[in-house]
Amino acid sequence: MEDGGRWSRGSDPVVMNPFDGSEDADRGACRSTWARFSSWLECVCVVTFDLELGQAIELVYPQDVKLTEKEKTSICYLSFPDSYSGCLGDTQFSFRLRQSVGRRAWRLQEDVYNRDAPATLQVTPSHFFGYVYFRQVKDVSVRRGYFQKSLVLVSRLPYYGMFHSLLQAVAPEFFEKLQPCLEAVCSEIDQWPSPIPGQTLHLPLMGGVLQVRGGACIRGGNVLPAPTVLPSVHELDLFKCFQPVLVHLQMFWELVLLGEPLVVMAPSPTVSSETVLALISIISPLRFCCDFRPYFTVHDSEFREFTTRTQAPPNVVLGVTNPFFIKTFQNWPHVVRLGETKMAGDLPKQVKVKKPSKLKTLETKPGVYTAFKTFLHKDKILIKRLLRGIQRKRPSEVQSAILRRHLLELTQSFIIPLERYMASLMPLQRSVTPWKTPPQIRPFSQEDFMSTLDQTGPQLTSGLKGDWTGLYRKFFRSPNFDGWYRHRHKEMTQKLESLHLEVLSDAVSHTLAANQKTETEIIYHTLAANQKTETEIIYHTLAANQNYIKVTNVYKS
């Protein structure tokens, strides 16, 4: 560790987990006792800085959770601010890391959760989120004079707001009482019902209650002061995140929509992670289908993959704090360099767009380094409204609501023509007949879609002028279009199969009912007539009829 509370990155992180000796235990039986906990969190880690070992995982809870060595190493490095950040006191931020190959299979409850969750709240089987509460304070009892430790929640859920608030309540208590506090909180979380999108949940926490209601959180009880309403379990303060770049919001919306490689260089992991998470949210309700890393370090296992100059930069949004990255990312097309927010009178000073070639030295000034030309014109009315709100001291929550509504309407104006055209590719219901294979969804033709824009394009719902056609053409080459199309095609295919099964069921039931067949036989023969296997018979009967008793009877027969 360096003087002044900074630490060295020269040594590999070490895991000091007191539970590592329990590998012979029956992990399956033990893990089942944490079934409810695991629907919220994968585990809780305590990461400390050891003068001799470097970053080290001091504790993993529950004790039977097994992280791979690669995952442990990533968590160690990502749980501490970079030494250049100079973070004293308490710091909160987020990170995202790729799971190791071979980790356990996708769970059924996650599939069920995703079916009901909006795109922005869905979980993926490939990545973990880490929510960090880091404390660095002077401590004369420590040899080098500083106490440094992080409490980290590892989860598959993108509940940034909720876990941020949970850590604010738990971490200060943990740093005072240590492991007993952590065990008590984890036991409480294991009593929580599973997360259910759109429903109100009352979650006990340290003598109080965390109320999650349809995406909003209300904190109440003894652990916190009078109930505080948060915007949602995942949304951030967009206005706060974008204050230095408000005049460039249209550009950022297009860059994110198109899945362009983008680096955010920030003065701290808090600013880095919040800015990246805010960026990927601005195309909601469209799901951001590219990779993103709210906080990324030179020690990340994918550092070489993301920084190679032998091929084009990948479609990823990275948040970094180390000035070393200025040289590393000189070949990237879009780099945002942020400093501490400065005011120009009553208004936040806006960074300027600069040529990428000027991104050369460690002293590079704040700015947006890109040669990107927007397809659409700026919405000057929105910018004036937000700046006027600053002068009138309008609350940040209101400013964020204005901003979020504008971005939502802009994205919807872009997506509605695509949704309308996609719906036209669906076969007519009258073409679904019982004794033939379900008709196919017609292929997506870019040119056919383009021909619909004059009559049903985004100009019907948006007043923004510009090259909408050019924006669509570039969008078709992006991972976001591919992800959207695959999801919609899957939904439409399932709808066709359901319609076909319904028509087939009606036809067979009428035929067999005339021969006085039982209800169970009708269901069985309906599906068997369509050459379904026994497993498919059970699955499709459940899906089509939503009647568990009928399915059970079929299975028993």
Coordinates of C-alpha atoms in Angstrom, one line a residue:
M1 CA 0.0 0.0 0.0
E2 CA 1.2 3.5 -0.8
D3 CA 1.4 6.4 1.7
G4 CA -1.7 8.5 2.1
G5 CA -4.1 5.6 2.2
R6 CA -3.4 4.4 -1.4
W7 CA -2.7 0.8 -2.1
S8 CA -0.5 -1.2 -4.5
R9 CA -1.9 -3.3 -7.3
G10 CA 1.3 -5.3 -7.7
S11 CA 0.3 -8.5 -5.9
D12 CA -2.5 -11.0 -6.8
P13 CA -5.5 -11.0 -4.5
V14 CA -5.8 -13.7 -1.9
V15 CA -8.9 -15.3 -0.5
M16 CA -9.0 -15.6 3.3
N17 CA -12.3 -17.5 3.5
P18 CA -12.8 -19.3 6.8
F19 CA -15.4 -21.5 5.2
D20 CA -13.1 -23.0 2.5
G21 CA -12.6 -26.1 4.6
S22 CA -16.2 -27.1 4.3
E23 CA -16.0 -28.6 0.8
D24 CA -16.9 -32.1 2.0
A25 CA -20.3 -30.9 3.2
D26 CA -23.4 -31.8 1.4
R27 CA -23.5 -28.6 -0.7
G28 CA -26.8 -29.5 -2.4
A29 CA -28.7 -29.9 0.9
C30 CA -27.0 -26.9 2.5
R31 CA -27.7 -24.6 -0.5
S32 CA -31.4 -25.6 -0.4
T33 CA -31.7 -23.9 3.0
W34 CA -30.8 -20.6 1.3
A35 CA -33.2 -20.9 -1.6
R36 CA -35.0 -17.7 -0.9
F37 CA -31.8 -15.8 -0.3
S38 CA -30.4 -17.0 -3.6
S39 CA -33.4 -15.5 -5.5
W40 CA -32.1 -12.1 -4.4
L41 CA -28.3 -12.5 -3.9
E42 CA -25.7 -15.0 -5.0
C43 CA -23.6 -14.2 -2.0
V44 CA -22.2 -11.4 0.2
C45 CA -18.4 -10.8 0.2
V46 CA -16.2 -8.9 2.6
V47 CA -13.1 -7.7 0.8
T48 CA -10.2 -6.2 2.8
F49 CA -6.7 -4.8 2.1
D50 CA -3.9 -6.8 3.6
L51 CA -0.5 -5.1 3.7
E52 CA 1.2 -8.4 2.9
L53 CA -1.4 -10.1 0.7
G54 CA -3.0 -7.2 -1.1
Q55 CA -6.7 -7.3 -1.8
A56 CA -8.2 -10.3 -0.1
I57 CA -11.7 -11.8 0.3
E58 CA -12.1 -12.1 4.1
L59 CA -15.5 -13.7 4.1
V60 CA -18.1 -15.2 1.7
Y61 CA -21.6 -15.7 3.0
P62 CA -23.5 -18.1 2.9
Q63 CA -20.7 -20.4 3.6
D64 CA -21.4 -23.0 0.9
V65 CA -21.3 -20.6 -2.0
K66 CA -18.4 -21.5 -4.3
L67 CA -16.9 -18.8 -6.4
T68 CA -14.3 -19.8 -9.0
E69 CA -10.7 -18.4 -8.6
K70 CA -11.3 -16.1 -11.6
E71 CA -14.5 -14.7 -10.0
K72 CA -12.8 -14.2 -6.7
T73 CA -9.9 -12.3 -8.4
S74 CA -12.3 -10.1 -10.3
I75 CA -14.4 -9.3 -7.2
C76 CA -11.2 -8.4 -5.2
Y77 CA -10.0 -5.9 -7.8
L78 CA -13.5 -4.5 -8.6
S79 CA -14.5 -3.9 -5.0
F80 CA -11.8 -1.3 -4.3
P81 CA -11.6 2.2 -5.9
D82 CA -8.6 2.7 -8.1
S83 CA -5.7 4.4 -6.2
Y84 CA -6.1 7.5 -8.4
S85 CA -9.6 8.1 -7.1
G86 CA -8.4 9.0 -3.7
C87 CA -11.6 8.0 -2.0
L88 CA -11.7 8.8 1.7
G89 CA -14.7 8.0 3.9
D90 CA -17.6 5.9 2.5
T91 CA -18.0 5.3 -1.2
Q92 CA -20.7 3.3 -3.0
F93 CA -20.5 2.1 -6.6
S94 CA -21.4 -0.9 -8.8
F95 CA -19.7 -3.3 -11.1
R96 CA -20.5 -6.1 -13.5
L97 CA -18.5 -9.2 -14.1
R98 CA -18.7 -12.2 -16.4
Q99 CA -19.5 -15.6 -14.8
S100 CA -17.1 -18.4 -15.2
V101 CA -17.8 -21.1 -17.8
G102 CA -19.4 -24.2 -16.3
R103 CA -21.3 -22.4 -13.6
R104 CA -24.6 -24.0 -12.6
A105 CA -27.5 -24.2 -15.1
W106 CA -30.1 -21.5 -15.5
R107 CA -32.8 -21.8 -12.8
L108 CA -36.4 -22.3 -13.6
Q109 CA -37.5 -19.4 -11.2
E110 CA -35.2 -17.0 -13.2
D111 CA -37.0 -18.0 -16.4
V112 CA -40.3 -17.4 -14.7
Y113 CA -39.1 -14.1 -13.4
N114 CA -37.9 -12.9 -16.8
R115 CA -41.2 -13.8 -18.4
D116 CA -43.0 -11.2 -16.2
A117 CA -40.2 -8.6 -15.8
P118 CA -39.8 -5.6 -18.1
A119 CA -36.7 -5.8 -20.4
T120 CA -34.7 -3.5 -18.2
L121 CA -35.1 -5.6 -15.1
Q122 CA -34.5 -9.1 -16.6
V123 CA -31.5 -11.2 -15.4
T124 CA -29.0 -12.9 -17.7
P125 CA -27.2 -16.2 -17.0
S126 CA -23.8 -14.8 -18.1
H127 CA -23.1 -12.0 -15.6
F128 CA -23.1 -11.0 -12.0
F129 CA -23.6 -7.5 -10.6
G130 CA -21.6 -6.3 -7.6
Y131 CA -22.9 -3.6 -5.3
V132 CA -20.1 -2.1 -3.2
Y133 CA -19.9 -0.1 0.0
F134 CA -16.3 0.8 0.5
R135 CA -14.9 2.4 3.6
Q136 CA -11.5 4.0 3.9
V137 CA -10.8 6.0 7.1
K138 CA -7.8 6.9 9.2
D139 CA -7.1 4.3 11.9
V140 CA -4.1 4.6 14.2
S141 CA -4.5 0.9 15.3
V142 CA -3.6 -0.2 11.7
R143 CA 0.1 -0.3 10.9
R144 CA -0.1 2.1 7.9
G145 CA -2.8 4.2 9.5
Y146 CA -5.8 3.4 7.3
F147 CA -8.8 1.1 7.6
Q148 CA -9.9 -0.2 4.2
K149 CA -12.7 -2.6 3.6
S150 CA -15.6 -3.3 1.2
L151 CA -19.0 -5.0 1.8
V152 CA -20.1 -6.4 -1.5
L153 CA -23.5 -7.8 -2.6
V154 CA -23.2 -10.1 -5.6
S155 CA -26.5 -10.6 -7.4
R156 CA -28.0 -11.4 -10.8
L157 CA -30.6 -8.7 -10.4
P158 CA -30.1 -5.2 -11.8
Y159 CA -31.7 -3.6 -8.8
Y160 CA -29.2 -0.7 -8.5
G161 CA -31.4 1.6 -6.4
M162 CA -32.6 -1.1 -4.0
F163 CA -29.2 -2.6 -3.2
H164 CA -27.7 0.8 -2.9
S165 CA -30.2 1.7 -0.2
L166 CA -29.9 -1.7 1.4
L167 CA -26.1 -1.2 1.7
Q168 CA -26.6 2.3 3.2
A169 CA -28.7 0.7 6.0
V170 CA -26.5 -2.5 6.5
A171 CA -22.9 -1.4 5.9
P172 CA -22.4 1.1 8.7
E173 CA -23.8 -1.4 11.2
F174 CA -21.6 -4.2 9.7
F175 CA -18.4 -2.2 10.1
E176 CA -19.3 -1.8 13.8
K177 CA -20.5 -5.4 14.6
L178 CA -18.8 -7.4 11.7
Q179 CA -19.8 -11.0 11.1
P180 CA -22.7 -11.4 13.5
C181 CA -24.4 -8.5 11.8
L182 CA -23.9 -10.0 8.4
E183 CA -25.2 -13.4 9.4
A184 CA -28.3 -11.8 10.9
V185 CA -29.0 -9.8 7.8
C186 CA -28.5 -12.8 5.5
S187 CA -30.9 -14.8 7.6
E188 CA -33.5 -12.1 7.2
I189 CA -33.0 -12.0 3.4
D190 CA -33.5 -15.7 3.4
Q191 CA -37.0 -15.1 4.8
W192 CA -37.9 -12.7 1.9
P193 CA -40.4 -13.9 -0.8
S194 CA -38.9 -14.1 -4.2
P195 CA -38.8 -10.9 -6.3
I196 CA -42.1 -10.6 -8.3
P197 CA -42.3 -7.8 -10.9
G198 CA -45.2 -5.5 -10.3
Q199 CA -46.2 -6.8 -6.8
T200 CA -45.8 -5.2 -3.4
L201 CA -43.4 -7.0 -1.1
H202 CA -42.6 -6.3 2.6
L203 CA -39.1 -7.3 3.3
P204 CA -37.9 -7.4 7.0
L205 CA -34.5 -5.8 7.5
M206 CA -32.7 -5.1 10.8
G207 CA -35.9 -4.5 12.8
G208 CA -37.5 -2.4 10.1
V209 CA -39.2 -3.0 6.7
L210 CA -38.1 -2.5 3.2
Q211 CA -41.2 -2.2 1.1
V212 CA -40.8 -2.9 -2.6
R213 CA -43.9 -2.0 -4.6
G214 CA -44.2 -2.4 -8.3
G215 CA -40.7 -1.1 -8.9
A216 CA -40.7 1.5 -6.2
C217 CA -39.0 1.1 -2.7
I218 CA -40.3 2.5 0.5
R219 CA -38.0 2.2 3.4
G220 CA -39.5 2.3 6.9
G221 CA -39.1 1.0 10.5
N222 CA -36.5 1.3 13.1
V223 CA -33.5 0.9 10.8
L224 CA -34.1 4.1 8.9
P225 CA -35.9 7.4 9.5
A226 CA -39.4 8.2 8.3
P227 CA -40.4 6.2 5.2
T228 CA -38.4 7.4 2.1
V229 CA -39.8 6.7 -1.4
L230 CA -37.2 5.9 -4.0
P231 CA -37.9 6.3 -7.7
S232 CA -37.6 2.6 -8.3
V233 CA -35.6 -0.5 -7.6
H234 CA -33.3 0.2 -10.5
E235 CA -33.6 3.7 -11.8
L236 CA -30.9 6.4 -11.1
D237 CA -31.0 10.1 -10.8
L238 CA -30.6 10.8 -14.5
F239 CA -30.3 14.5 -14.2
K240 CA -27.5 14.3 -11.6
C241 CA -25.6 11.8 -13.8
F242 CA -25.9 13.9 -17.0
Q243 CA -25.4 17.4 -15.6
P244 CA -22.1 18.1 -17.4
V245 CA -23.3 16.7 -20.7
L246 CA -27.0 17.8 -20.9
V247 CA -26.5 19.5 -24.3
H248 CA -25.2 16.2 -25.8
L249 CA -28.0 13.9 -24.6
Q250 CA -29.3 13.4 -28.2
M251 CA -25.8 12.2 -29.2
F252 CA -25.6 9.8 -26.3
W253 CA -29.1 8.4 -27.0
E254 CA -28.1 7.6 -30.6
L255 CA -24.7 6.1 -29.5
V256 CA -26.4 3.8 -27.0
L257 CA -29.2 2.9 -29.4
L258 CA -26.7 1.9 -32.0
G259 CA -24.5 -0.1 -29.6
E260 CA -21.4 2.0 -30.3
P261 CA -18.2 1.3 -28.3
L262 CA -18.1 4.0 -25.6
V263 CA -15.7 4.7 -22.7
V264 CA -16.6 6.9 -19.7
M265 CA -13.5 8.2 -17.9
A266 CA -14.6 9.5 -14.5
P267 CA -12.9 10.9 -11.4
S268 CA -14.4 8.2 -9.1
P269 CA -16.0 4.7 -9.4
T270 CA -19.2 6.3 -8.1
V271 CA -19.4 8.7 -11.1
S272 CA -18.1 6.0 -13.4
S273 CA -20.7 3.4 -12.5
E274 CA -23.7 5.8 -12.2
T275 CA -22.9 7.3 -15.6
V276 CA -22.6 4.0 -17.4
L277 CA -25.8 2.7 -15.8
A278 CA -27.6 5.9 -16.7
L279 CA -26.4 5.6 -20.3
I280 CA -27.7 2.1 -20.9
S281 CA -31.0 3.1 -19.4
I282 CA -31.8 6.0 -21.8
I283 CA -33.1 3.7 -24.5
S284 CA -35.7 2.1 -22.1
P285 CA -38.0 0.3 -22.7
L286 CA -35.7 -1.2 -25.4
R287 CA -33.3 -3.6 -23.8
F288 CA -29.6 -2.7 -24.1
C289 CA -28.2 -5.9 -25.7
C290 CA -24.5 -5.1 -25.7
D291 CA -22.0 -5.6 -22.9
F292 CA -21.4 -2.9 -20.3
R293 CA -19.1 -2.5 -17.3
P294 CA -20.0 0.2 -14.8
Y295 CA -16.5 0.0 -13.3
F296 CA -13.6 -1.5 -15.2
T297 CA -9.9 -1.9 -14.1
V298 CA -6.6 -2.8 -15.8
H299 CA -6.7 -6.0 -13.8
D300 CA -9.9 -7.2 -15.3
S301 CA -9.6 -10.7 -17.0
E302 CA -11.1 -9.1 -20.2
F303 CA -8.7 -6.2 -20.2
R304 CA -6.8 -7.5 -23.3
E305 CA -9.9 -8.5 -25.1
F306 CA -11.4 -5.0 -24.7
T307 CA -8.2 -3.0 -25.4
T308 CA -6.6 -4.9 -28.4
R309 CA -5.7 -2.8 -31.4
T310 CA -5.7 -5.7 -33.8
Q311 CA -9.4 -5.5 -34.3
A312 CA -12.2 -3.0 -34.0
P313 CA -13.4 -2.1 -30.4
P314 CA -16.2 -4.4 -29.2
N315 CA -19.8 -3.2 -28.6
V316 CA -19.4 -2.3 -25.0
V317 CA -19.8 0.7 -22.6
L318 CA -16.9 0.9 -20.1
G319 CA -16.6 3.0 -17.0
V320 CA -13.0 3.6 -15.9
T321 CA -11.1 5.9 -13.4
N322 CA -7.4 5.2 -14.1
P323 CA -5.8 7.9 -16.3
F324 CA -3.7 5.1 -17.9
F325 CA -6.8 4.3 -20.0
I326 CA -6.4 7.5 -21.9
K327 CA -3.6 6.0 -23.9
T328 CA -5.1 2.6 -24.0
F329 CA -8.4 3.8 -25.6
Q330 CA -7.0 6.2 -28.1
N331 CA -8.3 4.0 -30.9
W332 CA -11.8 3.9 -29.5
P333 CA -14.3 6.1 -31.5
H334 CA -16.2 7.6 -28.5
V335 CA -14.6 8.6 -25.2
V336 CA -16.3 10.8 -22.5
R337 CA -13.8 12.4 -20.1
L338 CA -15.6 13.7 -17.0
G339 CA -14.1 15.9 -14.2
E340 CA -15.6 17.2 -11.1
T341 CA -18.9 19.0 -11.9
K342 CA -18.2 22.8 -12.2
M343 CA -20.7 25.6 -12.2
A344 CA -20.9 28.4 -14.7
G345 CA -23.0 30.8 -12.8
D346 CA -26.2 29.0 -11.8
L347 CA -25.7 26.3 -14.5
P348 CA -23.4 23.3 -14.6
K349 CA -20.5 23.8 -17.0
Q350 CA -21.1 21.7 -20.2
V351 CA -18.2 19.7 -21.6
K352 CA -17.4 20.3 -25.3
V353 CA -17.2 17.8 -28.2
K354 CA -13.6 17.4 -29.4
K355 CA -11.7 15.5 -32.0
P356 CA -10.6 12.0 -30.9
S357 CA -7.0 12.9 -32.0
K358 CA -6.8 15.3 -29.1
L359 CA -7.1 12.5 -26.6
K360 CA -3.4 11.9 -26.0
T361 CA -2.0 13.0 -22.7
L362 CA -2.9 12.1 -19.0
E363 CA -3.8 15.8 -18.6
T364 CA -6.5 15.6 -21.2
K365 CA -9.3 18.0 -20.3
P366 CA -12.9 16.9 -19.8
G367 CA -14.8 16.6 -23.1
V368 CA -16.6 14.2 -25.5
Y369 CA -13.9 12.9 -27.8
T370 CA -15.7 11.7 -30.9
A371 CA -16.2 12.3 -34.7
F372 CA -19.8 11.0 -34.5
K373 CA -22.4 13.1 -36.3
T374 CA -25.9 12.7 -35.0
F375 CA -28.7 11.6 -37.3
L376 CA -31.3 13.7 -35.5
H377 CA -31.3 17.4 -34.5
K378 CA -31.0 18.4 -30.8
D379 CA -34.2 19.0 -28.9
K380 CA -33.4 22.6 -27.9
I381 CA -36.8 23.0 -26.1
L382 CA -35.8 20.1 -23.7
I383 CA -32.4 21.6 -22.9
K384 CA -33.9 25.1 -22.2
R385 CA -36.5 23.5 -20.0
L386 CA -33.9 21.6 -17.9
L387 CA -31.5 24.6 -17.7
R388 CA -34.5 26.8 -16.6
G389 CA -35.3 24.3 -14.0
I390 CA -31.7 24.6 -12.6
Q391 CA -32.1 28.4 -12.3
R392 CA -35.4 28.0 -10.5
K393 CA -33.9 25.3 -8.2
R394 CA -36.3 22.7 -9.4
P395 CA -35.7 19.4 -7.4
S396 CA -33.4 16.9 -9.1
E397 CA -36.1 14.2 -8.9
V398 CA -38.5 16.4 -11.0
Q399 CA -35.7 17.2 -13.5
S400 CA -35.0 13.5 -13.8
A401 CA -38.7 12.7 -14.4
I402 CA -38.8 15.3 -17.2
L403 CA -35.6 13.8 -18.7
R404 CA -36.8 10.2 -18.4
R405 CA -40.2 11.0 -20.0
H406 CA -38.5 12.7 -22.9
L407 CA -36.2 9.8 -23.5
L408 CA -39.0 7.3 -23.1
E409 CA -41.1 9.1 -25.7
L410 CA -38.2 9.4 -28.1
T411 CA -37.4 5.6 -27.9
Q412 CA -41.1 4.8 -28.3
S413 CA -41.3 7.0 -31.4
F414 CA -38.4 5.0 -32.8
I415 CA -39.7 1.6 -31.8
I416 CA -43.4 1.9 -32.6
P417 CA -42.9 1.7 -36.4
L418 CA -40.8 -1.4 -36.0
E419 CA -43.4 -3.0 -33.7
R420 CA -46.2 -2.1 -36.2
Y421 CA -44.3 -3.6 -39.1
M422 CA -43.3 -6.7 -37.1
A423 CA -47.0 -7.3 -36.2
S424 CA -47.8 -7.2 -39.9
L425 CA -45.6 -10.2 -40.5
M426 CA -47.8 -12.4 -38.2
P427 CA -50.1 -14.8 -40.1
L428 CA -53.8 -14.1 -39.9
Q429 CA -55.6 -16.1 -37.2
R430 CA -57.9 -17.6 -39.7
S431 CA -54.9 -19.2 -41.5
V432 CA -54.3 -21.3 -38.4
T433 CA -56.0 -24.7 -39.0
P434 CA -56.0 -27.8 -36.8
W435 CA -54.6 -30.4 -39.1
K436 CA -51.7 -28.5 -40.6
T437 CA -48.4 -27.3 -39.3
P438 CA -48.7 -23.7 -37.9
P439 CA -48.0 -21.1 -40.6
Q440 CA -44.6 -19.4 -40.6
I441 CA -43.9 -15.7 -39.6
R442 CA -42.9 -13.8 -42.7
P443 CA -39.3 -12.7 -42.9
F444 CA -38.3 -9.2 -41.9
S445 CA -37.4 -7.1 -45.0
Q446 CA -35.5 -3.9 -44.3
E447 CA -36.6 -2.3 -47.5
D448 CA -40.2 -3.2 -47.0
F449 CA -40.0 -1.6 -43.5
M450 CA -38.4 1.5 -45.0
S451 CA -41.2 1.9 -47.4
T452 CA -43.7 2.2 -44.5
L453 CA -41.9 5.2 -42.9
D454 CA -43.5 7.9 -45.0
Q455 CA -47.0 7.0 -43.8
T456 CA -46.3 5.5 -40.4
G457 CA -42.9 6.7 -39.4
P458 CA -41.7 8.3 -36.1
Q459 CA -42.7 11.7 -37.4
L460 CA -46.3 10.8 -36.2
T461 CA -45.2 10.9 -32.6
S462 CA -42.0 12.9 -32.4
G463 CA -41.3 16.4 -33.4
L464 CA -37.6 15.8 -33.9
K465 CA -36.3 16.4 -37.4
G466 CA -33.4 14.6 -39.1
D467 CA -32.3 11.5 -40.9
W468 CA -34.6 8.9 -39.3
T469 CA -34.0 6.6 -42.3
G470 CA -30.3 6.6 -41.8
L471 CA -30.7 6.0 -38.1
Y472 CA -32.8 2.9 -38.8
R473 CA -30.3 1.6 -41.4
K474 CA -27.5 1.8 -38.9
F475 CA -29.7 0.3 -36.1
F476 CA -30.3 -2.8 -38.2
R477 CA -26.5 -3.5 -38.0
S478 CA -26.5 -3.2 -34.2
P479 CA -26.7 -5.9 -31.4
N480 CA -29.7 -4.0 -30.0
F481 CA -31.8 -4.7 -33.2
D482 CA -30.7 -8.3 -33.2
G483 CA -31.7 -8.7 -29.6
W484 CA -35.1 -6.9 -30.1
Y485 CA -35.9 -9.0 -33.2
R486 CA -35.0 -12.3 -31.7
H487 CA -37.2 -11.6 -28.6
R488 CA -40.2 -10.4 -30.7
H489 CA -39.9 -13.4 -33.1
K490 CA -39.8 -15.8 -30.1
E491 CA -42.9 -14.2 -28.6
M492 CA -44.8 -14.3 -31.9
T493 CA -43.8 -18.0 -32.5
Q494 CA -45.1 -18.9 -29.0
K495 CA -48.3 -17.1 -29.8
L496 CA -48.7 -19.0 -33.1
E497 CA -48.1 -22.3 -31.3
S498 CA -50.6 -21.4 -28.6
L499 CA -53.2 -20.5 -31.3
H500 CA -52.6 -23.7 -33.2
L501 CA -53.0 -25.8 -30.0
E502 CA -56.2 -24.0 -29.2
V503 CA -57.7 -24.6 -32.6
L504 CA -56.5 -28.2 -32.6
S505 CA -57.9 -28.8 -29.1
D506 CA -61.3 -27.5 -30.1
A507 CA -61.4 -29.7 -33.2
V508 CA -60.3 -32.9 -31.5
S509 CA -62.5 -32.3 -28.4
H510 CA -65.6 -32.0 -30.6
T511 CA -64.7 -35.2 -32.5
L512 CA -63.8 -37.2 -29.4
A513 CA -66.7 -35.8 -27.3
A514 CA -69.1 -37.3 -29.9
N515 CA -67.6 -40.7 -29.0
Q516 CA -68.0 -40.0 -25.2
K517 CA -64.3 -39.8 -24.4
T518 CA -63.2 -38.6 -21.0
E519 CA -61.8 -35.2 -20.4
T520 CA -58.3 -36.6 -19.8
E521 CA -58.5 -38.7 -23.1
I522 CA -59.5 -35.6 -25.0
I523 CA -56.5 -33.7 -23.8
Y524 CA -54.2 -36.5 -24.4
H525 CA -55.4 -37.3 -27.9
T526 CA -55.5 -33.7 -28.9
L527 CA -51.8 -33.4 -28.3
A528 CA -50.9 -36.9 -29.5
A529 CA -52.6 -36.0 -32.8
N530 CA -50.0 -33.3 -33.2
Q531 CA -47.2 -35.8 -32.7
K532 CA -46.2 -34.4 -29.3
T533 CA -43.9 -36.4 -27.0
E534 CA -45.1 -37.1 -23.5
T535 CA -43.1 -34.3 -22.1
E536 CA -44.4 -31.9 -24.7
I537 CA -48.0 -33.1 -23.9
I538 CA -47.5 -32.1 -20.3
Y539 CA -45.9 -28.8 -21.1
H540 CA -48.2 -27.6 -23.8
T541 CA -51.3 -28.7 -21.9
L542 CA -50.2 -26.6 -19.0
A543 CA -49.3 -23.6 -21.3
A544 CA -52.5 -23.8 -23.3
N545 CA -55.1 -24.6 -20.6
Q546 CA -53.3 -23.3 -17.5
N547 CA -54.9 -26.2 -15.6
Y548 CA -52.6 -28.1 -13.4
I549 CA -55.2 -30.8 -12.6
K550 CA -55.6 -31.8 -16.3
V551 CA -51.8 -32.0 -16.8
T552 CA -51.4 -34.2 -13.7
N553 CA -54.1 -36.5 -15.0
V554 CA -52.4 -36.8 -18.4
Y555 CA -49.1 -37.5 -16.7
K556 CA -50.6 -40.2 -14.5
S557 CA -52.3 -41.9 -17.4

